[in-house]
Tab-separated table of N, CA and C in Angstrom:
chain	number	residue	atom	x	y	z
A	1	MET	N	-0.003	-9.625	-5.086
A	1	MET	CA	-0.919	-9.403	-3.938
A	1	MET	C	-0.264	-10.019	-2.645
A	2	ILE	N	-0.548	-9.399	-1.568
A	2	ILE	CA	-0.076	-9.899	-0.258
A	2	ILE	C	-0.697	-11.196	-0.098
A	3	THR	N	0.029	-12.172	0.484
A	3	THR	CA	-0.478	-13.409	0.791
A	3	THR	C	-1.241	-13.600	2.230
A	4	ARG	N	-1.850	-14.631	2.369
A	4	ARG	CA	-2.601	-14.750	3.724
A	4	ARG	C	-1.561	-14.825	4.839
A	5	ASP	N	-0.450	-15.461	4.625
A	5	ASP	CA	0.650	-15.492	5.756
A	5	ASP	C	1.208	-14.127	5.998
A	6	GLU	N	1.492	-13.416	4.923
A	6	GLU	CA	2.015	-12.001	5.075
A	6	GLU	C	0.923	-11.150	5.743
A	7	ALA	N	-0.358	-11.304	5.469
A	7	ALA	CA	-1.520	-10.478	5.952
A	7	ALA	C	-1.487	-10.807	7.507
A	8	TRP	N	-1.434	-12.166	7.823
A	8	TRP	CA	-1.418	-12.471	9.230
A	8	TRP	C	-0.364	-12.054	9.974
A	9	ALA	N	0.826	-11.928	9.507
A	9	ALA	CA	2.069	-11.413	10.095
A	9	ALA	C	1.868	-9.832	10.350
A	10	LEU	N	1.278	-9.211	9.404
A	10	LEU	CA	1.119	-7.778	9.517
A	10	LEU	C	-0.109	-7.531	10.647
A	11	LEU	N	-1.011	-8.301	10.542
A	11	LEU	CA	-2.115	-8.051	11.568
A	11	LEU	C	-1.620	-8.260	12.980
A	12	THR	N	-0.829	-9.396	13.205
A	12	THR	CA	-0.409	-9.726	14.537
A	12	THR	C	0.743	-8.727	14.895
A	13	GLU	N	1.439	-8.109	13.998
A	13	GLU	CA	2.373	-7.008	14.400
A	13	GLU	C	1.595	-5.858	15.112
A	14	TYR	N	0.397	-5.647	14.729
A	14	TYR	CA	-0.400	-4.438	15.364
A	14	TYR	C	-1.626	-4.844	16.251
A	15	ASN	N	-1.768	-6.220	16.406
A	15	ASN	CA	-2.964	-6.679	17.232
A	15	ASN	C	-2.476	-7.961	17.925
A	16	GLN	N	-2.604	-8.005	19.207
A	16	GLN	CA	-2.226	-9.127	19.918
A	16	GLN	C	-3.441	-9.671	20.894
A	17	ASP	N	-4.467	-8.816	21.064
A	17	ASP	CA	-5.692	-9.196	21.883
A	17	ASP	C	-6.349	-10.335	21.167
A	18	PRO	N	-6.593	-11.541	21.803
A	18	PRO	CA	-7.077	-12.587	21.202
A	18	PRO	C	-8.628	-12.275	20.659
A	19	PHE	N	-9.307	-11.355	21.327
A	19	PHE	CA	-10.538	-11.002	20.749
A	19	PHE	C	-10.607	-10.389	19.330
A	20	HIS	N	-9.507	-9.484	19.161
A	20	HIS	CA	-9.372	-8.849	17.928
A	20	HIS	C	-8.899	-9.807	16.802
A	21	LEU	N	-8.009	-10.712	17.187
A	21	LEU	CA	-7.551	-11.698	16.239
A	21	LEU	C	-8.589	-12.599	15.818
A	22	GLU	N	-9.424	-13.030	16.794
A	22	GLU	CA	-10.536	-13.978	16.584
A	22	GLU	C	-11.524	-13.157	15.525
A	23	HIS	N	-11.829	-11.933	15.904
A	23	HIS	CA	-12.785	-11.191	15.025
A	23	HIS	C	-12.264	-11.019	13.546
A	24	ALA	N	-10.928	-10.868	13.481
A	24	ALA	CA	-10.367	-10.824	12.104
A	24	ALA	C	-10.567	-12.093	11.401
A	25	GLU	N	-10.304	-13.189	11.976
A	25	GLU	CA	-10.554	-14.419	11.390
A	25	GLU	C	-11.976	-14.704	11.087
A	26	ILE	N	-12.907	-14.314	11.960
A	26	ILE	CA	-14.243	-14.527	11.585
A	26	ILE	C	-14.706	-13.818	10.458
A	27	VAL	N	-14.338	-12.472	10.302
A	27	VAL	CA	-14.735	-11.646	9.176
A	27	VAL	C	-13.945	-12.215	7.955
A	28	GLU	N	-12.693	-12.609	8.003
A	28	GLU	CA	-11.971	-13.264	6.891
A	28	GLU	C	-12.780	-14.476	6.396
A	29	GLY	N	-13.237	-15.344	7.333
A	29	GLY	CA	-14.065	-16.540	6.884
A	29	GLY	C	-15.359	-16.150	6.273
A	30	THR	N	-15.951	-15.266	6.769
A	30	THR	CA	-17.312	-14.791	6.299
A	30	THR	C	-17.052	-14.124	4.814
A	31	MET	N	-16.020	-13.395	4.734
A	31	MET	CA	-15.756	-12.762	3.399
A	31	MET	C	-15.490	-13.882	2.341
A	32	ARG	N	-14.641	-14.889	2.764
A	32	ARG	CA	-14.347	-15.952	1.881
A	32	ARG	C	-15.573	-16.728	1.373
A	33	TYR	N	-16.443	-16.927	2.388
A	33	TYR	CA	-17.781	-17.593	2.027
A	33	TYR	C	-18.553	-16.710	0.967
A	34	PHE	N	-18.765	-15.479	1.173
A	34	PHE	CA	-19.513	-14.652	0.296
A	34	PHE	C	-18.752	-14.448	-1.115
A	35	ALA	N	-17.479	-14.419	-1.111
A	35	ALA	CA	-16.672	-14.383	-2.406
A	35	ALA	C	-17.001	-15.639	-3.197
A	36	LYS	N	-16.964	-16.771	-2.619
A	36	LYS	CA	-17.224	-18.011	-3.259
A	36	LYS	C	-18.759	-18.087	-3.789
A	37	LYS	N	-19.650	-17.666	-2.961
A	37	LYS	CA	-21.053	-17.672	-3.314
A	37	LYS	C	-21.348	-16.652	-4.437
A	38	LEU	N	-20.664	-15.500	-4.535
A	38	LEU	CA	-20.982	-14.412	-5.442
A	38	LEU	C	-20.013	-14.487	-6.573
A	39	GLY	N	-19.145	-15.510	-6.621
A	39	GLY	CA	-18.220	-15.589	-7.735
A	39	GLY	C	-17.067	-14.749	-7.812
A	40	TYR	N	-16.488	-14.415	-6.717
A	40	TYR	CA	-15.326	-13.550	-6.685
A	40	TYR	C	-13.953	-14.323	-6.082
A	41	ASP	N	-12.836	-13.622	-6.117
A	41	ASP	CA	-11.671	-14.169	-5.708
A	41	ASP	C	-11.775	-14.267	-4.083
A	42	GLU	N	-11.704	-15.499	-3.655
A	42	GLU	CA	-11.800	-15.843	-2.121
A	42	GLU	C	-10.594	-15.283	-1.451
A	43	ASP	N	-9.431	-15.366	-1.979
A	43	ASP	CA	-8.168	-14.931	-1.333
A	43	ASP	C	-8.207	-13.509	-1.062
A	44	PHE	N	-8.502	-12.758	-2.180
A	44	PHE	CA	-8.634	-11.146	-2.037
A	44	PHE	C	-9.672	-10.755	-0.975
A	45	TRP	N	-10.829	-11.322	-1.029
A	45	TRP	CA	-11.860	-11.058	-0.109
A	45	TRP	C	-11.501	-11.414	1.297
A	46	GLY	N	-10.842	-12.558	1.347
A	46	GLY	CA	-10.461	-13.051	2.809
A	46	GLY	C	-9.344	-12.159	3.384
A	47	ILE	N	-8.392	-11.816	2.606
A	47	ILE	CA	-7.414	-10.879	3.031
A	47	ILE	C	-7.966	-9.448	3.408
A	48	VAL	N	-8.913	-8.920	2.638
A	48	VAL	CA	-9.617	-7.635	3.186
A	48	VAL	C	-10.256	-8.018	4.518
A	49	GLY	N	-10.978	-9.048	4.586
A	49	GLY	CA	-11.609	-9.402	5.897
A	49	GLY	C	-10.643	-9.425	7.051
A	50	LEU	N	-9.543	-10.064	6.738
A	50	LEU	CA	-8.477	-10.368	7.790
A	50	LEU	C	-7.902	-8.880	8.223
A	51	LEU	N	-7.571	-8.018	7.324
A	51	LEU	CA	-6.888	-6.774	7.711
A	51	LEU	C	-7.868	-5.533	7.912
A	52	HIS	N	-9.200	-5.902	7.856
A	52	HIS	CA	-9.974	-4.615	8.046
A	52	HIS	C	-9.959	-3.759	9.227
A	53	ASP	N	-9.497	-4.307	10.467
A	53	ASP	CA	-9.350	-3.670	11.705
A	53	ASP	C	-7.881	-3.649	12.066
A	54	LEU	N	-6.936	-3.496	11.095
A	54	LEU	CA	-5.502	-3.616	11.295
A	54	LEU	C	-5.152	-2.564	12.353
A	55	ASP	N	-5.719	-1.295	12.405
A	55	ASP	CA	-5.191	-0.370	13.209
A	55	ASP	C	-6.005	-0.131	14.438
A	56	PHE	N	-7.119	-1.007	14.565
A	56	PHE	CA	-8.044	-0.666	15.625
A	56	PHE	C	-7.447	-0.800	17.052
A	57	GLU	N	-6.706	-1.837	17.315
A	57	GLU	CA	-6.101	-2.115	18.674
A	57	GLU	C	-5.061	-1.006	19.070
A	58	LYS	N	-4.289	-0.666	18.230
A	58	LYS	CA	-3.150	0.363	18.668
A	58	LYS	C	-3.657	1.765	18.272
A	59	TYR	N	-4.479	1.936	17.381
A	59	TYR	CA	-4.845	3.366	17.050
A	59	TYR	C	-6.324	3.600	16.943
A	60	PRO	N	-7.064	3.217	18.031
A	60	PRO	CA	-8.580	3.202	18.025
A	60	PRO	C	-9.147	4.647	17.478
A	61	GLU	N	-8.403	5.708	17.907
A	61	GLU	CA	-8.888	7.069	17.511
A	61	GLU	C	-8.566	7.473	16.102
A	62	GLN	N	-7.768	6.593	15.333
A	62	GLN	CA	-7.449	6.888	14.087
A	62	GLN	C	-7.971	5.659	13.151
A	63	HIS	N	-8.877	4.923	13.654
A	63	HIS	CA	-9.273	3.678	12.945
A	63	HIS	C	-9.809	4.034	11.597
A	64	CYS	N	-9.359	3.208	10.652
A	64	CYS	CA	-9.607	3.284	9.136
A	64	CYS	C	-8.789	4.402	8.447
A	65	ILE	N	-8.012	5.120	9.238
A	65	ILE	CA	-7.075	6.263	8.783
A	65	ILE	C	-5.717	5.701	8.874
A	66	LYS	N	-5.221	5.281	10.058
A	66	LYS	CA	-3.836	4.782	10.251
A	66	LYS	C	-3.644	3.590	9.484
A	67	GLU	N	-4.532	2.721	9.297
A	67	GLU	CA	-4.333	1.444	8.603
A	67	GLU	C	-3.954	1.834	7.065
A	68	GLN	N	-4.549	2.789	6.496
A	68	GLN	CA	-4.203	3.204	5.153
A	68	GLN	C	-2.656	3.571	5.116
A	69	GLU	N	-2.132	4.338	6.159
A	69	GLU	CA	-0.799	4.628	6.004
A	69	GLU	C	0.093	3.496	6.228
A	70	ILE	N	-0.276	2.579	7.133
A	70	ILE	CA	0.526	1.397	7.384
A	70	ILE	C	0.522	0.569	6.181
A	71	MET	N	-0.584	0.330	5.532
A	71	MET	CA	-0.581	-0.467	4.289
A	71	MET	C	0.140	0.172	3.136
A	72	ARG	N	0.025	1.381	3.098
A	72	ARG	CA	0.844	2.033	1.821
A	72	ARG	C	2.286	1.937	2.112
A	73	GLU	N	2.681	2.075	3.421
A	73	GLU	CA	4.179	1.865	3.552
A	73	GLU	C	4.664	0.568	3.265
A	74	ARG	N	3.794	-0.472	3.317
A	74	ARG	CA	4.178	-1.681	3.070
A	74	ARG	C	3.925	-2.122	1.611
A	75	GLY	N	3.472	-1.180	0.835
A	75	GLY	CA	3.180	-1.455	-0.694
A	75	GLY	C	2.043	-2.267	-0.935
A	76	ILE	N	1.066	-2.432	-0.062
A	76	ILE	CA	-0.118	-3.115	-0.323
A	76	ILE	C	-1.064	-2.500	-1.356
A	77	ASP	N	-1.606	-3.326	-2.089
A	77	ASP	CA	-2.611	-2.949	-3.166
A	77	ASP	C	-3.562	-1.892	-2.701
A	78	GLU	N	-3.790	-0.956	-3.451
A	78	GLU	CA	-4.804	0.204	-3.191
A	78	GLU	C	-6.232	-0.423	-3.052
A	79	ALA	N	-6.497	-1.447	-3.820
A	79	ALA	CA	-7.876	-1.924	-3.710
A	79	ALA	C	-8.084	-2.566	-2.333
A	80	ILE	N	-7.084	-3.144	-1.719
A	80	ILE	CA	-7.214	-3.605	-0.301
A	80	ILE	C	-7.350	-2.426	0.640
A	81	ILE	N	-6.561	-1.463	0.424
A	81	ILE	CA	-6.596	-0.243	1.377
A	81	ILE	C	-7.975	0.428	1.237
A	82	HIS	N	-8.451	0.582	0.055
A	82	HIS	CA	-9.820	1.326	-0.155
A	82	HIS	C	-10.830	0.396	0.604
A	83	ALA	N	-10.789	-0.840	0.305
A	83	ALA	CA	-11.897	-1.791	0.885
A	83	ALA	C	-11.816	-1.676	2.373
A	84	THR	N	-10.569	-1.827	3.060
A	84	THR	CA	-10.588	-1.922	4.391
A	84	THR	C	-10.999	-0.640	5.107
A	85	ALA	N	-10.560	0.504	4.430
A	85	ALA	CA	-11.008	1.915	4.949
A	85	ALA	C	-12.537	2.016	4.726
A	86	SER	N	-13.121	1.486	3.779
A	86	SER	CA	-14.557	1.722	3.447
A	86	SER	C	-15.470	1.085	4.410
A	87	HIS	N	-14.992	0.139	5.324
A	87	HIS	CA	-15.797	-0.451	6.150
A	87	HIS	C	-16.244	0.395	7.382
A	88	GLY	N	-15.557	1.424	7.553
A	88	GLY	CA	-15.731	2.424	8.544
A	88	GLY	C	-16.525	3.644	8.047
A	89	TYR	N	-17.147	3.445	6.878
A	89	TYR	CA	-17.918	4.559	6.334
A	89	TYR	C	-18.910	5.239	7.178
A	90	GLY	N	-18.874	6.551	7.375
A	90	GLY	CA	-19.829	7.238	8.230
A	90	GLY	C	-19.525	7.205	9.684
A	91	LEU	N	-18.608	6.398	10.182
A	91	LEU	CA	-18.078	6.344	11.501
A	91	LEU	C	-16.624	6.794	11.680
A	92	ALA	N	-15.775	6.243	10.899
A	92	ALA	CA	-14.375	6.543	11.065
A	92	ALA	C	-13.808	6.786	9.715
A	93	SER	N	-14.568	6.861	8.698
A	93	SER	CA	-13.907	7.102	7.265
A	93	SER	C	-15.048	7.729	6.380
A	94	ASP	N	-14.568	8.452	5.411
A	94	ASP	CA	-15.513	9.108	4.574
A	94	ASP	C	-15.419	8.434	3.157
A	95	ILE	N	-14.630	7.162	3.211
A	95	ILE	CA	-14.589	6.386	2.031
A	95	ILE	C	-15.831	5.454	1.866
A	96	LYS	N	-16.583	5.726	0.891
A	96	LYS	CA	-17.828	4.917	0.669
A	96	LYS	C	-17.574	3.681	0.109
A	97	PRO	N	-18.269	2.628	0.606
A	97	PRO	CA	-18.207	1.245	-0.023
A	97	PRO	C	-18.717	1.260	-1.427
A	98	GLU	N	-17.926	0.971	-2.346
A	98	GLU	CA	-18.411	1.002	-3.744
A	98	GLU	C	-18.605	-0.542	-4.431
A	99	HIS	N	-17.561	-1.308	-4.327
A	99	HIS	CA	-17.612	-2.490	-4.856
A	99	HIS	C	-18.463	-3.455	-3.982
A	100	GLU	N	-19.095	-4.496	-4.628
A	100	GLU	CA	-19.859	-5.448	-3.755
A	100	GLU	C	-19.098	-6.038	-2.564
A	101	MET	N	-17.957	-6.271	-2.727
A	101	MET	CA	-17.095	-6.743	-1.716
A	101	MET	C	-17.041	-5.763	-0.523
A	102	GLU	N	-16.881	-4.537	-0.847
A	102	GLU	CA	-16.884	-3.511	0.261
A	102	GLU	C	-18.098	-3.337	1.025
A	103	LYS	N	-19.245	-3.428	0.197
A	103	LYS	CA	-20.533	-3.492	0.862
A	103	LYS	C	-20.872	-4.590	1.660
A	104	VAL	N	-20.345	-5.933	1.330
A	104	VAL	CA	-20.450	-6.908	2.129
A	104	VAL	C	-19.682	-6.853	3.392
A	105	LEU	N	-18.482	-6.394	3.357
A	105	LEU	CA	-17.522	-6.116	4.396
A	105	LEU	C	-18.249	-5.132	5.417
A	106	TYR	N	-18.634	-4.013	4.927
A	106	TYR	CA	-19.412	-3.046	5.697
A	106	TYR	C	-20.613	-3.657	6.531
A	107	ALA	N	-21.354	-4.479	5.923
A	107	ALA	CA	-22.540	-5.066	6.481
A	107	ALA	C	-22.069	-6.154	7.475
A	108	VAL	N	-21.222	-7.089	7.173
A	108	VAL	CA	-21.012	-8.188	7.921
A	108	VAL	C	-20.056	-7.989	9.158
A	109	ASP	N	-19.248	-6.886	9.063
A	109	ASP	CA	-18.369	-6.629	10.183
A	109	ASP	C	-19.223	-6.522	11.589
A	110	GLU	N	-20.096	-5.651	11.462
A	110	GLU	CA	-21.105	-5.492	12.634
A	110	GLU	C	-21.904	-6.785	12.897
A	111	LEU	N	-22.470	-7.265	11.859
A	111	LEU	CA	-23.374	-8.471	11.927
A	111	LEU	C	-22.791	-9.622	12.553
A	112	THR	N	-21.574	-9.948	12.236
A	112	THR	CA	-20.834	-11.238	12.719
A	112	THR	C	-20.852	-11.000	14.211
A	113	GLY	N	-20.581	-9.759	14.692
A	113	GLY	CA	-20.351	-9.614	16.190
A	113	GLY	C	-21.752	-9.825	16.796
A	114	LEU	N	-22.944	-9.271	16.280
A	114	LEU	CA	-24.217	-9.521	16.801
A	114	LEU	C	-24.574	-10.929	16.821
A	115	ILE	N	-24.327	-11.628	15.682
A	115	ILE	CA	-24.550	-13.134	15.604
A	115	ILE	C	-23.911	-13.918	16.647
A	116	GLY	N	-22.602	-13.448	16.740
A	116	GLY	CA	-21.833	-14.166	17.681
A	116	GLY	C	-22.170	-14.125	19.137
A	117	ALA	N	-22.724	-12.884	19.512
A	117	ALA	CA	-23.223	-12.562	20.822
A	117	ALA	C	-24.616	-13.376	21.107
A	118	VAL	N	-25.377	-13.588	19.971
A	118	VAL	CA	-26.622	-14.263	20.147
A	118	VAL	C	-26.255	-15.687	20.285
A	119	ALA	N	-25.295	-16.258	19.506
A	119	ALA	CA	-24.996	-17.696	19.674
A	119	ALA	C	-24.512	-18.040	20.999
A	120	ILE	N	-23.565	-17.171	21.595
A	120	ILE	CA	-23.141	-17.648	22.957
A	120	ILE	C	-23.966	-17.513	24.062
A	121	MET	N	-25.235	-16.916	23.765
A	121	MET	CA	-26.327	-16.960	24.768
A	121	MET	C	-27.267	-18.251	24.773
A	122	ARG	N	-26.957	-18.959	23.696
A	122	ARG	CA	-27.866	-20.173	23.462
A	122	ARG	C	-27.220	-21.325	24.232
A	123	PRO	N	-28.012	-22.208	24.712
A	123	PRO	CA	-27.523	-23.481	25.221
A	123	PRO	C	-26.346	-24.175	24.615
A	124	SER	N	-26.538	-24.183	23.178
A	124	SER	CA	-25.556	-24.820	22.467
A	124	SER	C	-24.209	-23.965	22.197
A	125	LYS	N	-24.311	-22.747	22.526
A	125	LYS	CA	-23.329	-21.805	22.322
A	125	LYS	C	-22.753	-21.928	20.829
A	126	SER	N	-23.675	-22.098	19.919
A	126	SER	CA	-23.360	-22.424	18.535
A	126	SER	C	-24.154	-21.678	17.397
A	127	VAL	N	-23.546	-21.418	16.422
A	127	VAL	CA	-24.217	-20.921	15.158
A	127	VAL	C	-25.011	-22.117	14.393
A	128	GLN	N	-24.604	-23.295	14.680
A	128	GLN	CA	-25.075	-24.472	13.969
A	128	GLN	C	-26.646	-24.652	14.028
A	129	ASP	N	-27.184	-24.142	15.137
A	129	ASP	CA	-28.671	-24.475	15.377
A	129	ASP	C	-29.264	-23.093	15.564
A	130	LEU	N	-28.601	-21.956	15.243
A	130	LEU	CA	-29.065	-20.551	15.308
A	130	LEU	C	-30.124	-20.317	14.244
A	131	GLU	N	-31.242	-19.704	14.589
A	131	GLU	CA	-32.237	-19.285	13.625
A	131	GLU	C	-32.327	-17.866	13.409
A	132	LEU	N	-32.855	-17.382	12.251
A	132	LEU	CA	-33.105	-16.052	11.991
A	132	LEU	C	-33.780	-15.383	13.027
A	133	LYS	N	-34.915	-15.908	13.431
A	133	LYS	CA	-35.809	-15.258	14.333
A	133	LYS	C	-35.044	-14.891	15.684
A	134	SER	N	-34.139	-15.695	16.233
A	134	SER	CA	-33.366	-15.354	17.381
A	134	SER	C	-32.516	-14.133	17.196
A	135	VAL	N	-31.866	-13.967	16.042
A	135	VAL	CA	-31.083	-12.919	15.764
A	135	VAL	C	-31.995	-11.673	15.587
A	136	LYS	N	-32.998	-11.839	14.968
A	136	LYS	CA	-33.942	-10.637	14.686
A	136	LYS	C	-34.453	-10.111	16.074
A	137	LYS	N	-34.905	-11.043	17.030
A	137	LYS	CA	-35.251	-10.476	18.330
A	137	LYS	C	-34.210	-9.706	19.052
A	138	LYS	N	-32.861	-10.267	18.928
A	138	LYS	CA	-31.882	-9.415	19.598
A	138	LYS	C	-31.481	-8.189	18.800
A	139	PHE	N	-31.643	-8.202	17.490
A	139	PHE	CA	-31.309	-7.104	16.760
A	139	PHE	C	-32.366	-5.922	17.238
A	140	LYS	N	-33.586	-6.211	17.499
A	140	LYS	CA	-34.421	-5.277	18.010
A	140	LYS	C	-34.347	-4.815	19.343
A	141	THR	N	-33.253	-5.337	20.146
A	141	THR	CA	-33.026	-5.013	21.488
A	141	THR	C	-31.772	-4.077	21.516
A	142	PRO	N	-31.943	-2.942	21.466
A	142	PRO	CA	-30.668	-2.054	21.288
A	142	PRO	C	-29.570	-2.237	22.489
A	143	LYS	N	-29.930	-2.701	23.744
A	143	LYS	CA	-29.033	-2.830	24.685
A	143	LYS	C	-28.176	-4.148	24.613
A	144	PHE	N	-28.839	-5.095	23.839
A	144	PHE	CA	-27.983	-6.371	23.674
A	144	PHE	C	-26.961	-6.146	22.523
A	145	ALA	N	-25.753	-6.520	22.873
A	145	ALA	CA	-24.604	-6.224	22.040
A	145	ALA	C	-24.622	-4.917	21.424
A	146	ALA	N	-24.653	-3.913	22.381
A	146	ALA	CA	-24.863	-2.566	22.112
A	146	ALA	C	-23.755	-1.909	21.133
A	147	GLY	N	-22.608	-2.555	21.180
A	147	GLY	CA	-21.494	-2.081	20.448
A	147	GLY	C	-21.618	-2.419	18.955
A	148	CYS	N	-22.657	-3.264	18.524
A	148	CYS	CA	-22.954	-3.683	17.190
A	148	CYS	C	-23.969	-2.691	16.575
A	149	SER	N	-23.601	-1.883	15.758
A	149	SER	CA	-24.557	-0.868	15.289
A	149	SER	C	-25.573	-1.473	14.259
A	150	ARG	N	-26.812	-1.369	14.698
A	150	ARG	CA	-28.021	-1.838	13.863
A	150	ARG	C	-28.083	-1.023	12.616
A	151	GLU	N	-27.725	0.233	12.799
A	151	GLU	CA	-27.982	1.256	11.683
A	151	GLU	C	-26.814	0.814	10.455
A	152	VAL	N	-25.724	0.466	10.886
A	152	VAL	CA	-24.689	0.079	9.985
A	152	VAL	C	-25.091	-1.327	9.178
A	153	ILE	N	-25.670	-2.196	10.063
A	153	ILE	CA	-26.097	-3.576	9.495
A	153	ILE	C	-27.216	-3.280	8.475
A	154	GLN	N	-28.197	-2.438	8.835
A	154	GLN	CA	-29.260	-2.162	8.005
A	154	GLN	C	-28.818	-1.309	6.688
A	155	ASN	N	-27.922	-0.423	6.945
A	155	ASN	CA	-27.352	0.422	5.799
A	155	ASN	C	-26.662	-0.635	4.864
A	156	GLY	N	-25.874	-1.515	5.462
A	156	GLY	CA	-25.153	-2.514	4.579
A	156	GLY	C	-26.132	-3.408	3.787
A	157	ALA	N	-27.226	-3.933	4.360
A	157	ALA	CA	-28.210	-4.698	3.662
A	157	ALA	C	-28.817	-3.810	2.503
A	158	ASP	N	-29.097	-2.543	2.837
A	158	ASP	CA	-29.657	-1.595	1.809
A	158	ASP	C	-28.757	-1.348	0.670
A	159	MET	N	-27.370	-1.227	1.050
A	159	MET	CA	-26.342	-0.998	-0.114
A	159	MET	C	-26.446	-2.243	-0.989
A	160	LEU	N	-26.436	-3.423	-0.371
A	160	LEU	CA	-26.397	-4.566	-1.326
A	160	LEU	C	-27.618	-4.922	-1.948
A	161	GLY	N	-28.704	-4.130	-1.631
A	161	GLY	CA	-30.089	-4.538	-2.289
A	161	GLY	C	-30.632	-5.782	-1.708
A	162	TRP	N	-30.286	-6.229	-0.505
A	162	TRP	CA	-30.774	-7.370	0.242
A	162	TRP	C	-31.691	-6.877	1.288
A	163	THR	N	-32.669	-7.654	1.732
A	163	THR	CA	-33.476	-7.472	2.930
A	163	THR	C	-32.529	-7.805	4.135
A	164	LEU	N	-32.934	-7.233	5.255
A	164	LEU	CA	-32.143	-7.439	6.407
A	164	LEU	C	-32.229	-8.939	6.757
A	165	ASP	N	-33.385	-9.576	6.518
A	165	ASP	CA	-33.458	-11.037	6.798
A	165	ASP	C	-32.525	-11.907	5.852
A	166	GLU	N	-32.444	-11.472	4.619
A	166	GLU	CA	-31.514	-12.039	3.696
A	166	GLU	C	-30.064	-11.913	4.217
A	167	LEU	N	-29.666	-10.754	4.543
A	167	LEU	CA	-28.308	-10.529	5.008
A	167	LEU	C	-28.056	-11.432	6.208
A	168	ILE	N	-28.910	-11.518	7.137
A	168	ILE	CA	-28.788	-12.153	8.413
A	168	ILE	C	-28.599	-13.698	8.116
A	169	GLU	N	-29.665	-14.208	7.242
A	169	GLU	CA	-29.563	-15.616	6.923
A	169	GLU	C	-28.327	-16.122	6.200
A	170	ARG	N	-27.814	-15.144	5.205
A	170	ARG	CA	-26.631	-15.494	4.453
A	170	ARG	C	-25.399	-15.583	5.397
A	171	THR	N	-25.450	-14.560	6.448
A	171	THR	CA	-24.190	-14.434	7.340
A	171	THR	C	-24.189	-15.577	8.212
A	172	ILE	N	-25.345	-15.961	8.660
A	172	ILE	CA	-25.445	-17.263	9.646
A	172	ILE	C	-24.865	-18.448	8.652
A	173	ALA	N	-25.308	-18.497	7.485
A	173	ALA	CA	-24.856	-19.678	6.716
A	173	ALA	C	-23.347	-19.654	6.541
A	174	ALA	N	-22.864	-18.487	6.393
A	174	ALA	CA	-21.389	-18.288	6.290
A	174	ALA	C	-20.746	-18.747	7.469
A	175	LEU	N	-21.160	-18.277	8.685
A	175	LEU	CA	-20.511	-18.660	9.922
A	175	LEU	C	-20.577	-20.102	10.154
A	176	ARG	N	-21.747	-20.743	9.770
A	176	ARG	CA	-21.861	-22.308	9.994
A	176	ARG	C	-20.731	-23.088	9.220
A	177	THR	N	-20.156	-22.496	8.254
A	177	THR	CA	-19.163	-23.163	7.436
A	177	THR	C	-17.827	-23.257	8.165
A	178	PHE	N	-17.596	-22.444	9.172
A	178	PHE	CA	-16.221	-22.666	9.912
A	178	PHE	C	-16.306	-22.288	11.449
A	179	ARG	N	-17.549	-22.038	11.978
A	179	ARG	CA	-17.725	-21.844	13.345
A	179	ARG	C	-18.535	-22.932	13.960
A	180	PRO	N	-18.047	-23.251	15.171
A	180	PRO	CA	-18.835	-24.413	15.968
A	180	PRO	C	-20.400	-23.870	16.289
């Protein structure tokens, strides 16, 4: 399997924008948290989180498609390729999330962005004191963090068999473990 250092080198070969790199690390950390909580391999889940948007910066029109080609050329495990491509299901990919890890990635990719946007609007600028009700209020405001698809977040919760509140609460808890 690809190591975290190798995954980071690959990611930074295709991504230089600090926003994209930070997003990759946020999703990586969130995926590691969920892997630990759900009893899976943290390294595998983390690498999937880190690489999920590998092609987005350089190939936005081929997002979730080009990354498959790049990873196959590098001999990366098909499970990682399938998982990263499935996070764009219904938007940029027709690969449906099947494994629990893929469903978590699908749900939290958008949700971490929304939660981050809510957090920076707070006086503390932190997830440490962020509550479910604050995120739910902004979730219901389509113009707030408009790039974060509420439909994808809800579909992700549904795929996992979790309520929206459970997904949001669990994701806030994940972010608190490594974000200020």
